[in-house]
mmCIF file of N, CA and C in Angstrom:
data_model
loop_
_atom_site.group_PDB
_atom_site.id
_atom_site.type_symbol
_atom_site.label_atom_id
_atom_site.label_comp_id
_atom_site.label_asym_id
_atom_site.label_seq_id
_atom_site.Cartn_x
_atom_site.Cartn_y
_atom_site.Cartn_z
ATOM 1 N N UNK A 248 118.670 104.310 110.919
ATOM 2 C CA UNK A 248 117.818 105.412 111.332
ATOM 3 C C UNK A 248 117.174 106.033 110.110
ATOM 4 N N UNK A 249 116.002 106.046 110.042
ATOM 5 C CA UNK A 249 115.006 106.939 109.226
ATOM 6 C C UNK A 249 114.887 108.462 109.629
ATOM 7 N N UNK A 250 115.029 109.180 108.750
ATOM 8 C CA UNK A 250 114.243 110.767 108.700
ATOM 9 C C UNK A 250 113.468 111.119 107.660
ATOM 10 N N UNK A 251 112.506 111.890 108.235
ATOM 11 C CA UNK A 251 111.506 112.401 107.206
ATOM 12 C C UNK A 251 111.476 114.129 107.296
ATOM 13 N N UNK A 252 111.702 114.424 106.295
ATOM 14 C CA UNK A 252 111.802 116.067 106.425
ATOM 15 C C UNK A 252 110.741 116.899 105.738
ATOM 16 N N UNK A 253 109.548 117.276 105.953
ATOM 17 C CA UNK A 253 108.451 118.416 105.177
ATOM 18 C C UNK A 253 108.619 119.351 104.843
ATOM 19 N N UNK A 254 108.560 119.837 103.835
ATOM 20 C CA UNK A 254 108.713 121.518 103.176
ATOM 21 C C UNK A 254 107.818 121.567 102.659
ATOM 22 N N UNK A 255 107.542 123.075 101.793
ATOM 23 C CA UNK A 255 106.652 123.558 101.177
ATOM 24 C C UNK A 255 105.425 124.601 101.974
ATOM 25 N N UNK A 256 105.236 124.558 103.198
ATOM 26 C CA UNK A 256 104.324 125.037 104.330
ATOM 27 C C UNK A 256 104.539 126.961 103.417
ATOM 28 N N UNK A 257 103.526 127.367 103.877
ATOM 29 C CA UNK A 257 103.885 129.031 103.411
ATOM 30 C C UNK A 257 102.496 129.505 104.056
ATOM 31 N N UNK A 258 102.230 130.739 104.148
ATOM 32 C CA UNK A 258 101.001 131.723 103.728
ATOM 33 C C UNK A 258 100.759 131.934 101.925
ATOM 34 N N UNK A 259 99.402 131.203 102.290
ATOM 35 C CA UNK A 259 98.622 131.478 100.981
ATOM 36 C C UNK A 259 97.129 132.114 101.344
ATOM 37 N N UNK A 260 96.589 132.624 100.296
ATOM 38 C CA UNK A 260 95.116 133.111 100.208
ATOM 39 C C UNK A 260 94.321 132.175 100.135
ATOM 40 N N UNK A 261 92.743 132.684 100.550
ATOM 41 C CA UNK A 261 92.012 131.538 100.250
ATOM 42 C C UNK A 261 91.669 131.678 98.548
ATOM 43 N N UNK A 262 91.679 130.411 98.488
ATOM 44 C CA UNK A 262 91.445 129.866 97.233
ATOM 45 C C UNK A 262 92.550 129.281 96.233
ATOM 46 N N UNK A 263 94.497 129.638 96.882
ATOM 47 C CA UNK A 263 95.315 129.354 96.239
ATOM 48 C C UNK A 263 95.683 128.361 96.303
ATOM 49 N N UNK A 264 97.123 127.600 96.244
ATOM 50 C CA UNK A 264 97.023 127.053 96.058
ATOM 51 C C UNK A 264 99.000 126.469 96.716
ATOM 52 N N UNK A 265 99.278 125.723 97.530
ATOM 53 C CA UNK A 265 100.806 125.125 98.072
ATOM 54 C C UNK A 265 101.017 123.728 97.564
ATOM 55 N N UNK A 266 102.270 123.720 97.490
ATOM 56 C CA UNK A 266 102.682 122.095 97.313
ATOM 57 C C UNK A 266 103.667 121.740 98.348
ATOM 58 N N UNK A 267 103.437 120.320 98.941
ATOM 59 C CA UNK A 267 104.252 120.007 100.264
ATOM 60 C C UNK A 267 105.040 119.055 99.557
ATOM 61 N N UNK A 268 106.364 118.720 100.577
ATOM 62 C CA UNK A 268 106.931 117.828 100.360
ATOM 63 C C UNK A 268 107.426 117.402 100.873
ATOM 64 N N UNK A 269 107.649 116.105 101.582
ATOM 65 C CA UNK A 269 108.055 114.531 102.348
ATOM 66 C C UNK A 269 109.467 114.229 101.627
ATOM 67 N N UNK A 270 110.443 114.465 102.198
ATOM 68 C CA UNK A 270 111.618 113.559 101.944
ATOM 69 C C UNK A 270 112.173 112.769 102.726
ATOM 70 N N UNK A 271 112.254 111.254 102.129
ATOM 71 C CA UNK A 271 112.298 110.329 103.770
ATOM 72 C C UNK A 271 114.111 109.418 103.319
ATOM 73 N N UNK A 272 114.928 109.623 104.294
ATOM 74 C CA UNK A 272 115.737 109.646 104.018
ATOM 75 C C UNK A 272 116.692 107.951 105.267
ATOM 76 N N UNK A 273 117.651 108.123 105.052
ATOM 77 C CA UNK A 273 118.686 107.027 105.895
ATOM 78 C C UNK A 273 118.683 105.588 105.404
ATOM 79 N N UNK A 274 118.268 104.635 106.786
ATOM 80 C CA UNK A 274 118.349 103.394 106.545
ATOM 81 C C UNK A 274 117.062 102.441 106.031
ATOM 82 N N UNK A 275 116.840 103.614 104.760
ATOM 83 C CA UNK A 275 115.447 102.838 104.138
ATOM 84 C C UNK A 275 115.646 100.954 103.208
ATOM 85 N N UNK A 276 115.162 100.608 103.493
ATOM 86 C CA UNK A 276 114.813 99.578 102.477
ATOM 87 C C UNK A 276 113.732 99.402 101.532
ATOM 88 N N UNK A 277 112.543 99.751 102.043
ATOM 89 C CA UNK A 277 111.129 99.943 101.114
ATOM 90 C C UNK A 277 110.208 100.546 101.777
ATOM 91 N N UNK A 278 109.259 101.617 101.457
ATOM 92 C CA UNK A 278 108.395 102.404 102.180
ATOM 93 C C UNK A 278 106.816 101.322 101.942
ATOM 94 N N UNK A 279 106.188 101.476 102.969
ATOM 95 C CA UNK A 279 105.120 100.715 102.690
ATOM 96 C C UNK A 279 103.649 101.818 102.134
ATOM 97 N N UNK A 280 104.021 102.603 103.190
ATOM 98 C CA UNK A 280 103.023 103.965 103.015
ATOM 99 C C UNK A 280 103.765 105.149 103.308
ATOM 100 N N UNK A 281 102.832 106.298 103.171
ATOM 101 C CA UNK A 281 103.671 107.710 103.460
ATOM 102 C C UNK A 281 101.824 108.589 103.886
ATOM 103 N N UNK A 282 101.811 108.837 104.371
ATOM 104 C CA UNK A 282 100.782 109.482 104.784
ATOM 105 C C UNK A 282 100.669 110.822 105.434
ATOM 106 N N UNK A 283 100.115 111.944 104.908
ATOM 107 C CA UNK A 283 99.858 113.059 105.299
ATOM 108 C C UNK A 283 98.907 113.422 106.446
ATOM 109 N N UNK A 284 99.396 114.174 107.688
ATOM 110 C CA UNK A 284 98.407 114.463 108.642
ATOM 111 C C UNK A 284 98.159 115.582 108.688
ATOM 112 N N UNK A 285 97.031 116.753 109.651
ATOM 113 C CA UNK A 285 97.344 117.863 110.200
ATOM 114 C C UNK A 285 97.059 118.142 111.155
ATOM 115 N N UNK A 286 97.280 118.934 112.309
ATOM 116 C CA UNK A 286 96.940 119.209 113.236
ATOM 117 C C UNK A 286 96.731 121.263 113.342
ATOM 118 N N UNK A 287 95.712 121.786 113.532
ATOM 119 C CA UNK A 287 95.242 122.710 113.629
ATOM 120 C C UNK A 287 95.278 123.111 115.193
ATOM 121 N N UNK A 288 95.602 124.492 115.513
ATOM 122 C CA UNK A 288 95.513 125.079 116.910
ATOM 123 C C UNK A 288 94.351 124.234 117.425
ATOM 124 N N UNK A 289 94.894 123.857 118.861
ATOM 125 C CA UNK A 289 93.634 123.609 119.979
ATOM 126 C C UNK A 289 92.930 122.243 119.194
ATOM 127 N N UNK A 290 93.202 121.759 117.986
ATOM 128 C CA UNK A 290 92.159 120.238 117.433
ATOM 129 C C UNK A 290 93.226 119.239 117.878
ATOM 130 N N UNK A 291 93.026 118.089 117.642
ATOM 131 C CA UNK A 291 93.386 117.106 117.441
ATOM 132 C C UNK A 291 94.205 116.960 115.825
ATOM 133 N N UNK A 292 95.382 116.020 116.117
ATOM 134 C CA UNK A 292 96.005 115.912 114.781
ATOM 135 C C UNK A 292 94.354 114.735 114.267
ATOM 136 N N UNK A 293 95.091 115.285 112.676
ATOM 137 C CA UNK A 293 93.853 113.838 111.787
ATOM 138 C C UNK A 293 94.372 113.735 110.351
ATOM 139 N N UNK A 294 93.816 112.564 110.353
ATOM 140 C CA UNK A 294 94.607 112.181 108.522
ATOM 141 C C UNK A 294 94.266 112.922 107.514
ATOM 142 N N UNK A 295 95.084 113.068 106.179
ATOM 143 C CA UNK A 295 94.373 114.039 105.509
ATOM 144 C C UNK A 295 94.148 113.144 104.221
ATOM 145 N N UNK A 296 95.882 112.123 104.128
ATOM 146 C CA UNK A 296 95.760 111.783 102.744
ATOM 147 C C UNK A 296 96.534 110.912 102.905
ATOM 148 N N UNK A 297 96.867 109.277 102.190
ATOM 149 C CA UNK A 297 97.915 108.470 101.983
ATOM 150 C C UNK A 297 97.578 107.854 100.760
ATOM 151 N N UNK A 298 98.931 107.319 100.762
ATOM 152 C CA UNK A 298 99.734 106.398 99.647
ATOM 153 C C UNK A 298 100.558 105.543 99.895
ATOM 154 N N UNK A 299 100.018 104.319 99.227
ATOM 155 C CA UNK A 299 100.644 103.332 99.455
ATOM 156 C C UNK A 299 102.159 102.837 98.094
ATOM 157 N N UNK A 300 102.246 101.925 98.373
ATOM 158 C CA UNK A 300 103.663 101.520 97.782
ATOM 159 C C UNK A 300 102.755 100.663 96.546
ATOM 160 N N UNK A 301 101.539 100.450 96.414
ATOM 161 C CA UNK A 301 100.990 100.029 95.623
ATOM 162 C C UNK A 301 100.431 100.901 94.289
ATOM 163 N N UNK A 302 100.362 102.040 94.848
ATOM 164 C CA UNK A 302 99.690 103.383 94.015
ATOM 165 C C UNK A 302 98.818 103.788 94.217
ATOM 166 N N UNK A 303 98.050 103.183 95.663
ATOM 167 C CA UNK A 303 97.091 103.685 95.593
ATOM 168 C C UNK A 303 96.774 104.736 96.663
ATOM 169 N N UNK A 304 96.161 105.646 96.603
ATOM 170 C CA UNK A 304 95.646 106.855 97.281
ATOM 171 C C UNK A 304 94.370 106.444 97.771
ATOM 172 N N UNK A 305 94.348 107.114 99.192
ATOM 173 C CA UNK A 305 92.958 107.749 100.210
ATOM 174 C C UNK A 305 93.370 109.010 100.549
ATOM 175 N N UNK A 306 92.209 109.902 100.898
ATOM 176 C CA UNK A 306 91.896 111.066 101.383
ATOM 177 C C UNK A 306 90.610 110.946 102.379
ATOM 178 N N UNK A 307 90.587 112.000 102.679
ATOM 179 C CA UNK A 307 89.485 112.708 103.936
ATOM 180 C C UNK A 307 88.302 113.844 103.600
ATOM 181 N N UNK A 308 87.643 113.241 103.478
ATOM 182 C CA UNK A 308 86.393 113.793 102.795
ATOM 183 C C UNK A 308 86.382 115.332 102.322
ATOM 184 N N UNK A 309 87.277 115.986 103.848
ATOM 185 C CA UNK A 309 87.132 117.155 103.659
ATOM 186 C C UNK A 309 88.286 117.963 102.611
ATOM 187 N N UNK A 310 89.412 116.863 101.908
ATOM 188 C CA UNK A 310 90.129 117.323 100.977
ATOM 189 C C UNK A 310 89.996 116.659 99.851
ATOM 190 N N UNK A 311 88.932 116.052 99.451
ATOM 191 C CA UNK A 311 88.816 115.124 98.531
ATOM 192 C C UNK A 311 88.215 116.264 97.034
ATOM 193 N N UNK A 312 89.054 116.566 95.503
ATOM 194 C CA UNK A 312 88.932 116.889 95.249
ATOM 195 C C UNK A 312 89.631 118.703 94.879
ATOM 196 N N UNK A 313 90.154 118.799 96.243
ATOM 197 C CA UNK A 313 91.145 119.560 96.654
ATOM 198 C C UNK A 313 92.704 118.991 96.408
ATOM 199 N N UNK A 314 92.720 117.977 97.490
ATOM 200 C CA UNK A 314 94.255 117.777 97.646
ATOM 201 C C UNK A 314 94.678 116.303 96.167
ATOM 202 N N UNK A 315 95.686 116.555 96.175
ATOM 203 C CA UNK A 315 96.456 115.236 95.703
ATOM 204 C C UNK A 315 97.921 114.899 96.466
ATOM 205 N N UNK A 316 97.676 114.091 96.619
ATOM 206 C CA UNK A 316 99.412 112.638 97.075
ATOM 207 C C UNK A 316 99.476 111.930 95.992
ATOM 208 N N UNK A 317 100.788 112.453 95.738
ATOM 209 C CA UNK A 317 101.985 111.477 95.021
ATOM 210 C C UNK A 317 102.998 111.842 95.454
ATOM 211 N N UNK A 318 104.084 110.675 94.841
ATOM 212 C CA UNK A 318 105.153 110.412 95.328
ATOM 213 C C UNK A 318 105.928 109.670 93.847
ATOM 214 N N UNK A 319 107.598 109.697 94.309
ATOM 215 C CA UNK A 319 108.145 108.797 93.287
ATOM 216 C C UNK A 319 108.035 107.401 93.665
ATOM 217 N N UNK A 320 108.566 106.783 92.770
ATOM 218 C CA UNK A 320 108.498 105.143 92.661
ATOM 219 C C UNK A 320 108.804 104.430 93.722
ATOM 220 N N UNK A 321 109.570 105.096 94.246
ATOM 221 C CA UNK A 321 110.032 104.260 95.970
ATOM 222 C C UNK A 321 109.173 104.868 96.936
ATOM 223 N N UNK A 322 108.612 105.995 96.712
ATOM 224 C CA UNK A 322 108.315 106.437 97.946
ATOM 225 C C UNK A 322 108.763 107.242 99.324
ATOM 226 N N UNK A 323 110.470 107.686 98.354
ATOM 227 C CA UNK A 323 111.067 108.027 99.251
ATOM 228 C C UNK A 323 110.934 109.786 99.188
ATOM 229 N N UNK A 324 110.361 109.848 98.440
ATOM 230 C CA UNK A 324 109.595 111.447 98.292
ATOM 231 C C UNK A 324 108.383 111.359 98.213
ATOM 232 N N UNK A 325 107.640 111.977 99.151
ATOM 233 C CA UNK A 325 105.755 112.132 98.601
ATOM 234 C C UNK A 325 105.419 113.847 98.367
ATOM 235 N N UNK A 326 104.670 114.251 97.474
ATOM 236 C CA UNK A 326 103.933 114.962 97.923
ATOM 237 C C UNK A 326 102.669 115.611 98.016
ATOM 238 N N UNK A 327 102.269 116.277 98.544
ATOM 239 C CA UNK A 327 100.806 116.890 98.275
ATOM 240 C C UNK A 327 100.530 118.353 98.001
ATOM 241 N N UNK A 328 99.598 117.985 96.733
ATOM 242 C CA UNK A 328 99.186 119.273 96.934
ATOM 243 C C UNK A 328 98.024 119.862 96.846
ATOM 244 N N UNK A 329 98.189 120.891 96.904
ATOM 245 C CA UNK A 329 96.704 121.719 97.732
ATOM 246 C C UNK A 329 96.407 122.760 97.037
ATOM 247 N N UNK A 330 95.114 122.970 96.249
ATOM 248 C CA UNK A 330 94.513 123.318 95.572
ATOM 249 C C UNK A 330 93.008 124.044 96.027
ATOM 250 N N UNK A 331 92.258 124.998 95.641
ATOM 251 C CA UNK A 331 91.309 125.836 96.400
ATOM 252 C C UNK A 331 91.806 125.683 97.890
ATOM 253 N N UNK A 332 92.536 125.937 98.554
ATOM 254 C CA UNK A 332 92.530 126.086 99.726
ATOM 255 C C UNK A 332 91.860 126.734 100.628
ATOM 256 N N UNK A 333 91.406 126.481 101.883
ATOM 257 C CA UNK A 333 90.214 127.349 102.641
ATOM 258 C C UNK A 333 90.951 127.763 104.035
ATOM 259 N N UNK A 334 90.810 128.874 104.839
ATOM 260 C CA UNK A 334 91.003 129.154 105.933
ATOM 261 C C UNK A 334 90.780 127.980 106.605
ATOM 262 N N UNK A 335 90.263 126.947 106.809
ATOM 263 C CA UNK A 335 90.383 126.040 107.595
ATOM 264 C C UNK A 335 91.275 124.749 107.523
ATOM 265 N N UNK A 336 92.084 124.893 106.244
ATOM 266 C CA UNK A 336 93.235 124.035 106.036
ATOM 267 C C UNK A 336 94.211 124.676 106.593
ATOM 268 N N UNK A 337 94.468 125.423 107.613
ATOM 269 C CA UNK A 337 95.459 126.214 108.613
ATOM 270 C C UNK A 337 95.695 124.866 109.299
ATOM 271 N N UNK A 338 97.083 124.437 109.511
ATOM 272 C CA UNK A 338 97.379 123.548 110.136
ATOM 273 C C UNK A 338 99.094 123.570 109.851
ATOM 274 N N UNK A 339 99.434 122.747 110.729
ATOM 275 C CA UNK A 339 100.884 122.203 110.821
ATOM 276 C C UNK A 339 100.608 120.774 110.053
ATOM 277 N N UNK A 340 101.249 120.532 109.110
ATOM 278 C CA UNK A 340 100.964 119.551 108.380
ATOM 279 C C UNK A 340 102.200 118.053 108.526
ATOM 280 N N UNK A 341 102.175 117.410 108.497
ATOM 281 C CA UNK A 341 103.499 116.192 109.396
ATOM 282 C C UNK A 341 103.035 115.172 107.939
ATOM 283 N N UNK A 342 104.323 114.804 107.775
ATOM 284 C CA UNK A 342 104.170 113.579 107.053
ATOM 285 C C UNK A 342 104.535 112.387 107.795
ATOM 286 N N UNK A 343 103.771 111.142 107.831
ATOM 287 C CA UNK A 343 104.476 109.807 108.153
ATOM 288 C C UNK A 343 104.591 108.156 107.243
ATOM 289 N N UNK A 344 105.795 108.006 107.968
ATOM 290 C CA UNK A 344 106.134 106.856 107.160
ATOM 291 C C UNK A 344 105.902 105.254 107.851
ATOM 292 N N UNK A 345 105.613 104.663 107.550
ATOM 293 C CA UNK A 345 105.497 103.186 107.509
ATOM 294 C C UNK A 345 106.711 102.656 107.008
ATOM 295 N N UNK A 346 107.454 102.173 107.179
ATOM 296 C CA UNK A 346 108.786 101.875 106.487
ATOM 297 C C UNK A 346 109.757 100.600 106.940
ATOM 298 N N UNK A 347 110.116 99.955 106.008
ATOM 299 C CA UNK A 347 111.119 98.704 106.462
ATOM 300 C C UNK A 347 112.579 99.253 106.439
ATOM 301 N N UNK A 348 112.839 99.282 107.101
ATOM 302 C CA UNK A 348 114.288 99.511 107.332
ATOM 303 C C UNK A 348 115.661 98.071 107.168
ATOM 304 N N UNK A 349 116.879 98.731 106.747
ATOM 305 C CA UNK A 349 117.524 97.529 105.978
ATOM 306 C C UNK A 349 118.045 96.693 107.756
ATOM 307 N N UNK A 350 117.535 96.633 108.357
ATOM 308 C CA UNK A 350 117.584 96.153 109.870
ATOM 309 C C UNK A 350 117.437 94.891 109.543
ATOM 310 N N UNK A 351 116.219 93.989 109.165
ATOM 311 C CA UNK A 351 115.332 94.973 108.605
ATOM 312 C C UNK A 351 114.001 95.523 110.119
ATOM 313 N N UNK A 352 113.500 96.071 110.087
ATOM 314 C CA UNK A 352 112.085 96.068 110.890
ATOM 315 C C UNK A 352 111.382 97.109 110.291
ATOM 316 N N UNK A 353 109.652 97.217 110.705
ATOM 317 C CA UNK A 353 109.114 97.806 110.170
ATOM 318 C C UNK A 353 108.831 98.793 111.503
ATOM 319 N N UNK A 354 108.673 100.202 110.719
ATOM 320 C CA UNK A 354 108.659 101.140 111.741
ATOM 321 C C UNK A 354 107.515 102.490 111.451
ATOM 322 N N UNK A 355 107.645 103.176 112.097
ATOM 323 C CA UNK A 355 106.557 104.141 111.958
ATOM 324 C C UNK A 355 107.270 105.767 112.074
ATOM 325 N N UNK A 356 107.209 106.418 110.994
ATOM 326 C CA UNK A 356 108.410 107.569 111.079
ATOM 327 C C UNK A 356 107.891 108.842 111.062
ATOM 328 N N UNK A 357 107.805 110.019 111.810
ATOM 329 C CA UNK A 357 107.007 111.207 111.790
ATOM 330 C C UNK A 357 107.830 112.112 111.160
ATOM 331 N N UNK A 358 107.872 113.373 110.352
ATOM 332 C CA UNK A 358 108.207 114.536 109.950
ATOM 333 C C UNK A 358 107.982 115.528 111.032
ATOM 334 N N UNK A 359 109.358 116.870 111.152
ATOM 335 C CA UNK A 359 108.976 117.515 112.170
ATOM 336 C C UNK A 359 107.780 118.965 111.478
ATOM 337 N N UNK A 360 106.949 118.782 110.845
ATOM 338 C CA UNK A 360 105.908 119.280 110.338
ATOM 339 C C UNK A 360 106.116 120.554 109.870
ATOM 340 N N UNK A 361 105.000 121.234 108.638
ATOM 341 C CA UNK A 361 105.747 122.154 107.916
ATOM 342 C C UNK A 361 104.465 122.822 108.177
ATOM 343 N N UNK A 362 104.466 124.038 108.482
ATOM 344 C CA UNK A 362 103.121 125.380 108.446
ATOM 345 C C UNK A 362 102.377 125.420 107.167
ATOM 346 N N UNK A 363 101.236 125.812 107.686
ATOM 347 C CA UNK A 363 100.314 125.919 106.143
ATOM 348 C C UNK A 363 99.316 126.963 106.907
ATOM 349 N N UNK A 364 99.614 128.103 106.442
ATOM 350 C CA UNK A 364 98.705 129.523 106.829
ATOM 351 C C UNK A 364 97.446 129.739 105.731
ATOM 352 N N UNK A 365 96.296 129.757 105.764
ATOM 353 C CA UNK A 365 95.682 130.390 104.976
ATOM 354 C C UNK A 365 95.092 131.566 105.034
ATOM 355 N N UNK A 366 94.429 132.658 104.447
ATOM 356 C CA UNK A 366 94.037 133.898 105.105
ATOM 357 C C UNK A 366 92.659 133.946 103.842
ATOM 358 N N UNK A 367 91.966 134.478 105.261
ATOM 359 C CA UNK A 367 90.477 134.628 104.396
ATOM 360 C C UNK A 367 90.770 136.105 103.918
#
């Protein structure tokens, strides 16, 4: 069994600045990706940011420049962080995992998501 646990969520101002964090824990064997989502009142969840087991990073236009993802060497920690922040990065933020498990199988693992308040 895999768990993924998010912290870091708070009330910040606009323009400050949070750091999240993904700890993915149990019957890991190798993470493939770790990927950051959010979901905002009344929207749809949507991607914000990932990382792969390769090093490499994507983002979402609308945090590009703003946010960064990293993680350690396994992958079994990611995190992001968030920089000029805007009232519209208000969201519940979820991390997920892609992950081989020592089963082995490959699986798909959600975080039970961490708050991110901003205030204009």
């Amino acid at each position: 069994q895999v768990r993924l646990v998010e912290s870091g969520g708070g009330l910040v101002q606009a323009g400050g600045s949070l750091s999240l964090s993904c700890a993915a824990s149990g019957s890991i064997f190798s993470v493939n990706t770790m990927t950051w989502y959010r979901q905002a009142p009344g929207k749809q969840r949507e991607w914000v940011a990932q990382i792969a087991s390769s090093g490499s990073t994507n983002y979402a236009d609308s945090v590009v420049g703003r946010f960064t993802i990293s993680g350690d060497n396994a992958l079994n920690t990611v995190y992001l962080q968030m920089n000029s922040l805007k009232p519209e990065d208000t969201a519940v933020y979820y991390c997920r995992g892609v992950i081989r498990t020592t089963t082995p199988q490959f699986g798909s693992y959600w975080g039970q998501g961490t708050q991110v308040t901003v205030s204009s």
